[in-house]
Structures are given as structure tokens and as C-alpha cells.
Coordinates of N, CA, C and O in Angstrom, one line a residue:
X1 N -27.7 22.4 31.0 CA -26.9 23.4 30.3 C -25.8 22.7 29.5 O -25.4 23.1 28.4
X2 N -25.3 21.7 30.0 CA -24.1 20.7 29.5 C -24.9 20.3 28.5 O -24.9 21.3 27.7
X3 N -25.7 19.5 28.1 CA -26.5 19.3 26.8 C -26.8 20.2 25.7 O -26.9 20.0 24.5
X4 N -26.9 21.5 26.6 CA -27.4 22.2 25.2 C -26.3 22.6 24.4 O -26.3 22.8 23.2
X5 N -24.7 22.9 25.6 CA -23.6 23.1 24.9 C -23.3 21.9 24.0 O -22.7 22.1 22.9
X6 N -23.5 20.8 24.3 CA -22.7 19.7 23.9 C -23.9 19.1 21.9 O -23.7 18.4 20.9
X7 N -25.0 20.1 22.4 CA -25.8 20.0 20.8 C -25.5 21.0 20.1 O -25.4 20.8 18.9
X8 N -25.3 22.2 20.8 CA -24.7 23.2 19.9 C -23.1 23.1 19.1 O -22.9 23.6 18.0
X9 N -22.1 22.3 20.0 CA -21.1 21.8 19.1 C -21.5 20.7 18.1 O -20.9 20.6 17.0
X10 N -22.1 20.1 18.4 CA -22.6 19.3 17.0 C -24.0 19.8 15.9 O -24.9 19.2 15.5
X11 N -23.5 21.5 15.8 CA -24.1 22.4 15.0 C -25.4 22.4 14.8 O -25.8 22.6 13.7
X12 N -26.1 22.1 15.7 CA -27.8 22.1 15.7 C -27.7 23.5 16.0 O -26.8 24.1 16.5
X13 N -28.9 24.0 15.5 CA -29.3 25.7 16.0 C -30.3 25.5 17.4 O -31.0 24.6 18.0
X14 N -29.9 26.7 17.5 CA -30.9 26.7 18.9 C -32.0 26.4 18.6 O -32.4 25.4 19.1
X15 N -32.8 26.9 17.9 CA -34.4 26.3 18.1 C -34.3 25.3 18.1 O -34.5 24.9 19.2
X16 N -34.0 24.3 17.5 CA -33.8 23.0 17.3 C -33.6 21.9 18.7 O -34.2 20.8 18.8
X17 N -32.6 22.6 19.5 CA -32.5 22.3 20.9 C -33.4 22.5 21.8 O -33.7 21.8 22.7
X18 N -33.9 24.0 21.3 CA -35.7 24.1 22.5 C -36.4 23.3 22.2 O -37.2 22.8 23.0
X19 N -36.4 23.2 20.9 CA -37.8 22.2 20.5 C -37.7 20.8 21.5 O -38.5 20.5 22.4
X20 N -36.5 19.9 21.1 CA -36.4 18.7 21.5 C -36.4 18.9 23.0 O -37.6 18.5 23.4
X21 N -35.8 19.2 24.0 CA -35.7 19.5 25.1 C -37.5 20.4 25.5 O -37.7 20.5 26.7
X22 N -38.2 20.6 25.0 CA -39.5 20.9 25.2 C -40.4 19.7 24.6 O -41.6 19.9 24.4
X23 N -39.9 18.6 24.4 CA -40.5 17.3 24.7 C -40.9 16.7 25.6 O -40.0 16.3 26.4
X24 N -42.4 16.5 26.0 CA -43.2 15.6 27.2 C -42.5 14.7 27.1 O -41.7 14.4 28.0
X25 N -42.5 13.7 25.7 CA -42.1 12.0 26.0 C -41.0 12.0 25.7 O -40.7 12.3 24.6
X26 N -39.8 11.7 27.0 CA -38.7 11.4 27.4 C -38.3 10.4 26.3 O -37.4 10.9 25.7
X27 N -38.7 8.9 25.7 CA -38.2 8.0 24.4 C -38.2 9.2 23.4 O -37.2 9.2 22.7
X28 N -39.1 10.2 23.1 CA -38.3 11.4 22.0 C -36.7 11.7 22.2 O -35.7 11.5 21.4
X29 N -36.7 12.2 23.9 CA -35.6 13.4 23.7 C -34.3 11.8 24.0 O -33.0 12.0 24.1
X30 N -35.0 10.5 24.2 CA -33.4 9.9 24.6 C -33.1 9.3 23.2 O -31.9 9.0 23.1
X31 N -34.0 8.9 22.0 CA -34.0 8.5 20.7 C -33.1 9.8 20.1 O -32.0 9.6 19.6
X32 N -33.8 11.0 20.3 CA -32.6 12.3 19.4 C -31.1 12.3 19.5 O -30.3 12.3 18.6
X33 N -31.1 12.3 21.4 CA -29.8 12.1 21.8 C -29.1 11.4 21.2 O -28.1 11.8 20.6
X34 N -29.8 9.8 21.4 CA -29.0 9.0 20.4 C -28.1 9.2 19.5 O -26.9 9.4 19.6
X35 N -29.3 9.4 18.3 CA -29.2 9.9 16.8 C -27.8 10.9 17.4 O -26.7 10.5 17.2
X36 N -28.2 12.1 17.9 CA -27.0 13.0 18.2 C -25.8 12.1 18.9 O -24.7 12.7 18.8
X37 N -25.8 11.1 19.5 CA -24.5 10.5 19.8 C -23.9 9.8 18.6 O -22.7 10.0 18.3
X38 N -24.7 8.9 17.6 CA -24.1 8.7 16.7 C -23.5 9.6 15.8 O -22.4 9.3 15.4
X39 N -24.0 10.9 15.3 CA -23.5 11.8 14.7 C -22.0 12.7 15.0 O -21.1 13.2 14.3
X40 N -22.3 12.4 16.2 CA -20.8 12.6 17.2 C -19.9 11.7 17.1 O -18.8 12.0 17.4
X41 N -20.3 10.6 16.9 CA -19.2 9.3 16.8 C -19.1 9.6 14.9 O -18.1 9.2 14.3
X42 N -19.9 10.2 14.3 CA -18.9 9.9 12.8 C -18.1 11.1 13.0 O -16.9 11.1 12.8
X43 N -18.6 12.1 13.4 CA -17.9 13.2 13.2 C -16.4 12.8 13.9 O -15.5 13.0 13.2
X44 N -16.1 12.1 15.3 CA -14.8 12.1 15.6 C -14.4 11.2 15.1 O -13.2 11.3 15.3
X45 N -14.8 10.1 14.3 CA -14.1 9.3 13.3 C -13.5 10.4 11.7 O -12.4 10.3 11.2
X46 N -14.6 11.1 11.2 CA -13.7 11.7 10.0 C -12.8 12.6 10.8 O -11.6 12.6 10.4
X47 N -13.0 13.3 11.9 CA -12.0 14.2 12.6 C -10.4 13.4 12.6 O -9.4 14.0 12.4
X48 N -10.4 12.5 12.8 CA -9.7 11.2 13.8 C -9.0 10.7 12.0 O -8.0 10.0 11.8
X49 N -9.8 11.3 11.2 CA -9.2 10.2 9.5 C -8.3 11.7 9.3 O -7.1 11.7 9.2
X50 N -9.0 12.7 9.4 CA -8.3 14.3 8.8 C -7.1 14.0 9.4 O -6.2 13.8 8.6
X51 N -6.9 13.9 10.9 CA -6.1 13.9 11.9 C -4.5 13.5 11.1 O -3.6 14.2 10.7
X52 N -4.8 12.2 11.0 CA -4.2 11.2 10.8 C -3.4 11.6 9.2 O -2.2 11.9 9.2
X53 N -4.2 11.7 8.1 CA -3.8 13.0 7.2 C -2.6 13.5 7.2 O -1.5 13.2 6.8
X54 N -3.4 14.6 8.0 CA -2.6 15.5 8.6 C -1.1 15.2 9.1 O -0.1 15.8 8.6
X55 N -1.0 14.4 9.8 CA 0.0 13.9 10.5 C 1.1 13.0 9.1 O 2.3 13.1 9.0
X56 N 0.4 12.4 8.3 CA 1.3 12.0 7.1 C 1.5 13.1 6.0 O 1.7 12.6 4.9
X57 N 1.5 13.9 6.1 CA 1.4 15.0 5.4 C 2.9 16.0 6.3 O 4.0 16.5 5.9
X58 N 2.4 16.1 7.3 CA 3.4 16.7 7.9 C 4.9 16.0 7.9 O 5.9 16.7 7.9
X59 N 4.8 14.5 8.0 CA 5.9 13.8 8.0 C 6.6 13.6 6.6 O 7.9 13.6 6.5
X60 N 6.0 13.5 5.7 CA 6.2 14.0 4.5 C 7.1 15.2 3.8 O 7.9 15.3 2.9
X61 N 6.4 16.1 4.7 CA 7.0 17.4 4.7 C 8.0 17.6 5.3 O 8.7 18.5 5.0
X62 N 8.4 16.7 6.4 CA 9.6 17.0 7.4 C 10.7 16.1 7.0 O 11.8 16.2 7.4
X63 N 10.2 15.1 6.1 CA 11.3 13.8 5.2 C 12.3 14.7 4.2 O 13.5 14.8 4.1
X64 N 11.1 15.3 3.3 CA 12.0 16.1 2.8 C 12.7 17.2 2.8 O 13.7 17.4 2.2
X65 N 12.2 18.3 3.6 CA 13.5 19.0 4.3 C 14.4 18.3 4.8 O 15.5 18.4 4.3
X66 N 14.2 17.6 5.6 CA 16.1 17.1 6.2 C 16.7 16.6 4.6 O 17.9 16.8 4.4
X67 N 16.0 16.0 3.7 CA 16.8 15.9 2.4 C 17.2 16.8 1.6 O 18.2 16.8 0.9
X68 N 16.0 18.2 1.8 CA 16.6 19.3 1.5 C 18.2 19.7 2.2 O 19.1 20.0 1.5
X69 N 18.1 19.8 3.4 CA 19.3 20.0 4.4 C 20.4 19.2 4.1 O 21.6 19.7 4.0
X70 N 20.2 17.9 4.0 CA 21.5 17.0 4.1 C 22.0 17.2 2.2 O 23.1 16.7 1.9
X71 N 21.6 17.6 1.4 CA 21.8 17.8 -0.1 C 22.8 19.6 -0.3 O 22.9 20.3 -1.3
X72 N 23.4 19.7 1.1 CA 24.2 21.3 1.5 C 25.3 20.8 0.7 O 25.5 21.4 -0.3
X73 N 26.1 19.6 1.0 CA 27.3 19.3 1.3 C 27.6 18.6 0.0 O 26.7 18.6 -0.8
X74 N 28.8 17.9 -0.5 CA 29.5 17.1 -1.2 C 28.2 16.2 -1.3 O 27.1 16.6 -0.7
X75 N 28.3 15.2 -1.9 CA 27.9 14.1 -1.6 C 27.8 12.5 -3.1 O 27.6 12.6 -4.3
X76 N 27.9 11.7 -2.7 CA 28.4 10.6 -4.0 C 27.5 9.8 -3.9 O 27.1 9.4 -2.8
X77 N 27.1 9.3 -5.5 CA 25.8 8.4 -5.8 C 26.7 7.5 -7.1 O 27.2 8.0 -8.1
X78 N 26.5 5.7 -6.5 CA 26.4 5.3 -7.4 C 25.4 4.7 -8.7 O 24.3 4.2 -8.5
X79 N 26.2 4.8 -10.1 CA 24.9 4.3 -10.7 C 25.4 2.7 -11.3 O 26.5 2.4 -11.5
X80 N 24.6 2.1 -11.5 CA 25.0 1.1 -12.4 C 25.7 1.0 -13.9 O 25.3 1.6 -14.9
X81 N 26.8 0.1 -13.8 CA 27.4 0.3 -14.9 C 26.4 -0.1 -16.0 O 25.3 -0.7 -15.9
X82 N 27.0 0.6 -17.4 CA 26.0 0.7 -18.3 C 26.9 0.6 -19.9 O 28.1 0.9 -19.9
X83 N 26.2 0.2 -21.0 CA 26.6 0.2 -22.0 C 26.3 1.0 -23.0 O 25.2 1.5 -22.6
X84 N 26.5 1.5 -24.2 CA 26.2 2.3 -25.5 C 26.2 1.2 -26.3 O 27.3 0.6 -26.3
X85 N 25.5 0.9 -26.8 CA 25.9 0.4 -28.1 C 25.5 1.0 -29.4 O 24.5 1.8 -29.3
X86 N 26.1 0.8 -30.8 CA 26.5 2.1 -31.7 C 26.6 1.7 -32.7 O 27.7 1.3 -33.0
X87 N 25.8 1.7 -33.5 CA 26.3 0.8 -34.8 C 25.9 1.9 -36.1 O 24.8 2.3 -36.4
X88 N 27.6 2.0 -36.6 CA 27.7 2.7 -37.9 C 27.3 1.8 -39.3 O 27.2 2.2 -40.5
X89 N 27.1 0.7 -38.8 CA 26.6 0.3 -40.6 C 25.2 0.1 -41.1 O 24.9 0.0 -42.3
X90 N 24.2 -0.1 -39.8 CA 23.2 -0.2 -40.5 C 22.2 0.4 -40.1 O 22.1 0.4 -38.9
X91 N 21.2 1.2 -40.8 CA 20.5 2.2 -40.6 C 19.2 1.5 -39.8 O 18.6 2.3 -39.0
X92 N 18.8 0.2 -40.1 CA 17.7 -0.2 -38.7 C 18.6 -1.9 -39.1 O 18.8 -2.6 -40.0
X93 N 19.0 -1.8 -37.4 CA 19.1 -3.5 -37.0 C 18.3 -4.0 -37.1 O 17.2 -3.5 -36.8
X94 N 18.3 -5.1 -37.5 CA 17.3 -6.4 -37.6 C 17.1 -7.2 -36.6 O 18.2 -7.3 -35.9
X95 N 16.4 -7.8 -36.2 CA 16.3 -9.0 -35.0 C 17.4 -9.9 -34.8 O 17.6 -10.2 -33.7
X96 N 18.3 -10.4 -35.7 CA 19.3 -11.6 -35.9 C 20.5 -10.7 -35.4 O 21.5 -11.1 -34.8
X97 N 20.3 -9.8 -35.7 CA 21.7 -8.4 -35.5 C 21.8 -8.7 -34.1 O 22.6 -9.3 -33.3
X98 N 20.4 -7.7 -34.0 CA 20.2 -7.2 -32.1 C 20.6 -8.4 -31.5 O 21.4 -8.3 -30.7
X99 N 20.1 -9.7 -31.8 CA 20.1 -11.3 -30.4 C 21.5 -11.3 -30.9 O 22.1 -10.6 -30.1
X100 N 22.5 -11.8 -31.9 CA 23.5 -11.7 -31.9 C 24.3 -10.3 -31.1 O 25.3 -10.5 -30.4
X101 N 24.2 -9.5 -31.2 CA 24.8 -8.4 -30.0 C 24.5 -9.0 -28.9 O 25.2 -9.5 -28.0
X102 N 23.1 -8.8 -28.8 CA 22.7 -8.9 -27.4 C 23.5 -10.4 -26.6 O 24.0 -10.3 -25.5
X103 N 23.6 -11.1 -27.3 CA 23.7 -12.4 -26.2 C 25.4 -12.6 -26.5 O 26.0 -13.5 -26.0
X104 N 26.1 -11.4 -27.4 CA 27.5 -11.5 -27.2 C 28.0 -10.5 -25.8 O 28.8 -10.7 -25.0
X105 N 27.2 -9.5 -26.0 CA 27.0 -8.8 -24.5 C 26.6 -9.7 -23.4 O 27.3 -9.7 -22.5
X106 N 25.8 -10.4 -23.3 CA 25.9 -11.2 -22.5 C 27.1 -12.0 -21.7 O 27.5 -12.0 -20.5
X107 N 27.7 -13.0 -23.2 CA 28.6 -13.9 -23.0 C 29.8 -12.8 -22.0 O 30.7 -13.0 -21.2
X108 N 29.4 -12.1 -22.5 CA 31.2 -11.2 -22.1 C 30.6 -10.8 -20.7 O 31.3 -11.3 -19.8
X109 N 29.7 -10.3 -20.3 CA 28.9 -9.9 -19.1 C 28.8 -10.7 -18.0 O 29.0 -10.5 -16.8
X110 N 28.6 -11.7 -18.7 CA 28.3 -12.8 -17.5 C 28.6 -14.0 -17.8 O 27.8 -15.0 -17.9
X111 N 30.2 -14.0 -17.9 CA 30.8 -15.6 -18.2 C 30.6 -16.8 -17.2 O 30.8 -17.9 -17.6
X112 N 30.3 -16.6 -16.1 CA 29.6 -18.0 -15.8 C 28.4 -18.6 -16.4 O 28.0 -19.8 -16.5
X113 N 27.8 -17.6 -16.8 CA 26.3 -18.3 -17.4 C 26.8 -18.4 -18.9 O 25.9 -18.2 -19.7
X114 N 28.1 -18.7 -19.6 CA 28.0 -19.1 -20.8 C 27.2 -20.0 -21.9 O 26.8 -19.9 -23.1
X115 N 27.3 -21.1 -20.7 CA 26.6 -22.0 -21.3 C 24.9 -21.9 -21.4 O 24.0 -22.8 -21.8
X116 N 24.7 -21.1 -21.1 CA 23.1 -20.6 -21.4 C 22.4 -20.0 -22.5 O 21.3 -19.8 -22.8
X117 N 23.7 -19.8 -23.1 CA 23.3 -18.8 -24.4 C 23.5 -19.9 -25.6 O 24.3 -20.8 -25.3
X118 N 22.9 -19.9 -26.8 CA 23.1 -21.1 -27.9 C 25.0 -20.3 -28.9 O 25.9 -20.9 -29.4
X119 N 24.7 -19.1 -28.8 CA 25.8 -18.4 -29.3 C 27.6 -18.8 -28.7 O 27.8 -19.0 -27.5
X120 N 28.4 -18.7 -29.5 CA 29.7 -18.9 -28.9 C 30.5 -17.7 -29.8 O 30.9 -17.9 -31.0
X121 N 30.7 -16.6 -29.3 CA 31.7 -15.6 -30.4 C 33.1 -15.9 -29.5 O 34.2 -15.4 -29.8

């Protein structure tokens, strides 16, 4: 009776179960088994992958509520300082423009590395 339950959860129909179980030669019904044990072993492996899923999915979902929750209150973010740059005279910069800005932003940015740049403003 344990077998027939234990083939019916691995969704054989009943006939299917009489049949094999109304097998004379015993290498039939221990070869099916088999076959039905491996089938049981994929099934609790995809069960065991869903699982697991599951489980990152839920944690996911529980990361961001508490960020939902902790985002009630005040709270301060910094960003990195940043520049505009703006230029009223010429309607498209040219390459010589831009490297000359750029690497005078630099020099001012980061005067220890002066000597890295070919420029001196």
C-alpha cells in the first residue's frame, strides 16, 4: 500500500500502478521502481531549485520593506562634489577648448598631480 501511495504522488494514474505491480518478473517491477526513484530525485531537486527561489525572492522583498520603513524619518545623503561648466562664447567647443578646460580643472582639482598635466595656466 506504501508503494502505491508513494507512485501516486509521483502522478502515475492508477492503472498504471496495477499494471506494473501485476508483473510476474520481479527485474520489471524493480527496473520501474528505479526509473520512479530517479524521477523522484529530479523532482526534489527542481522542488529544492523553486525552494531556494522562493526563499531569495522573499528576502528581497523583506530588504526592501525595512528600506521602505527606515525612509519614515529625516534622513541625509551625500553626493559628490560636482562641477558645471558653461561657456557663453562658443556655440560647439572644439577639442583644444575642451583639453584646455579640462586639464585646467584638473590642475585646480588636484594640485598634487600638477606635474602630470603638459598645461600650466
Amino acid at each position: 500500500m506504501n508503494t502505491v501511495r508513494a507512485l501516486q504522488l509521483m502522478d502515475l494514474p492508477l492503472q498504471e500502478i496495477k499494471k506494473v505491480l501485476e508483473y510476474d518478473n520481479l527485474e520489471k517491477i524493480i527496473d520501474f521502481l528505479a526509473q520512479a526513484g530517479k524521477k523522484a530525485d529530479e523532482k526534489i531537486a527542481a522542488l529544492q531549485c523553486s525552494k531556494s527561489k522562493i526563499e531569495l525572492a522573499k528576502a528581497d522583498y523583506e530588504r526592501k520593506l525595512n528600506g521602505q520603513q527606515n525612509l519614515g524619518g529625516t534622513f541625509l545623503k551625500d553626493f559628490p562634489e560636482r562641477v558645471i561648466l558653461l561657456l557663453d562664447t562658443l556655440e560647439v567647443p572644439t577639442l583644444i577648448i575642451f583639453g584646455i578646460i579640462s586639464a585646467t580643472f584638473m590642475i585646480k582639482s588636484l594640485p598634487h598631480k600638477k606635474s602630470n598635466f603638459p598645461l600650466s595656466i
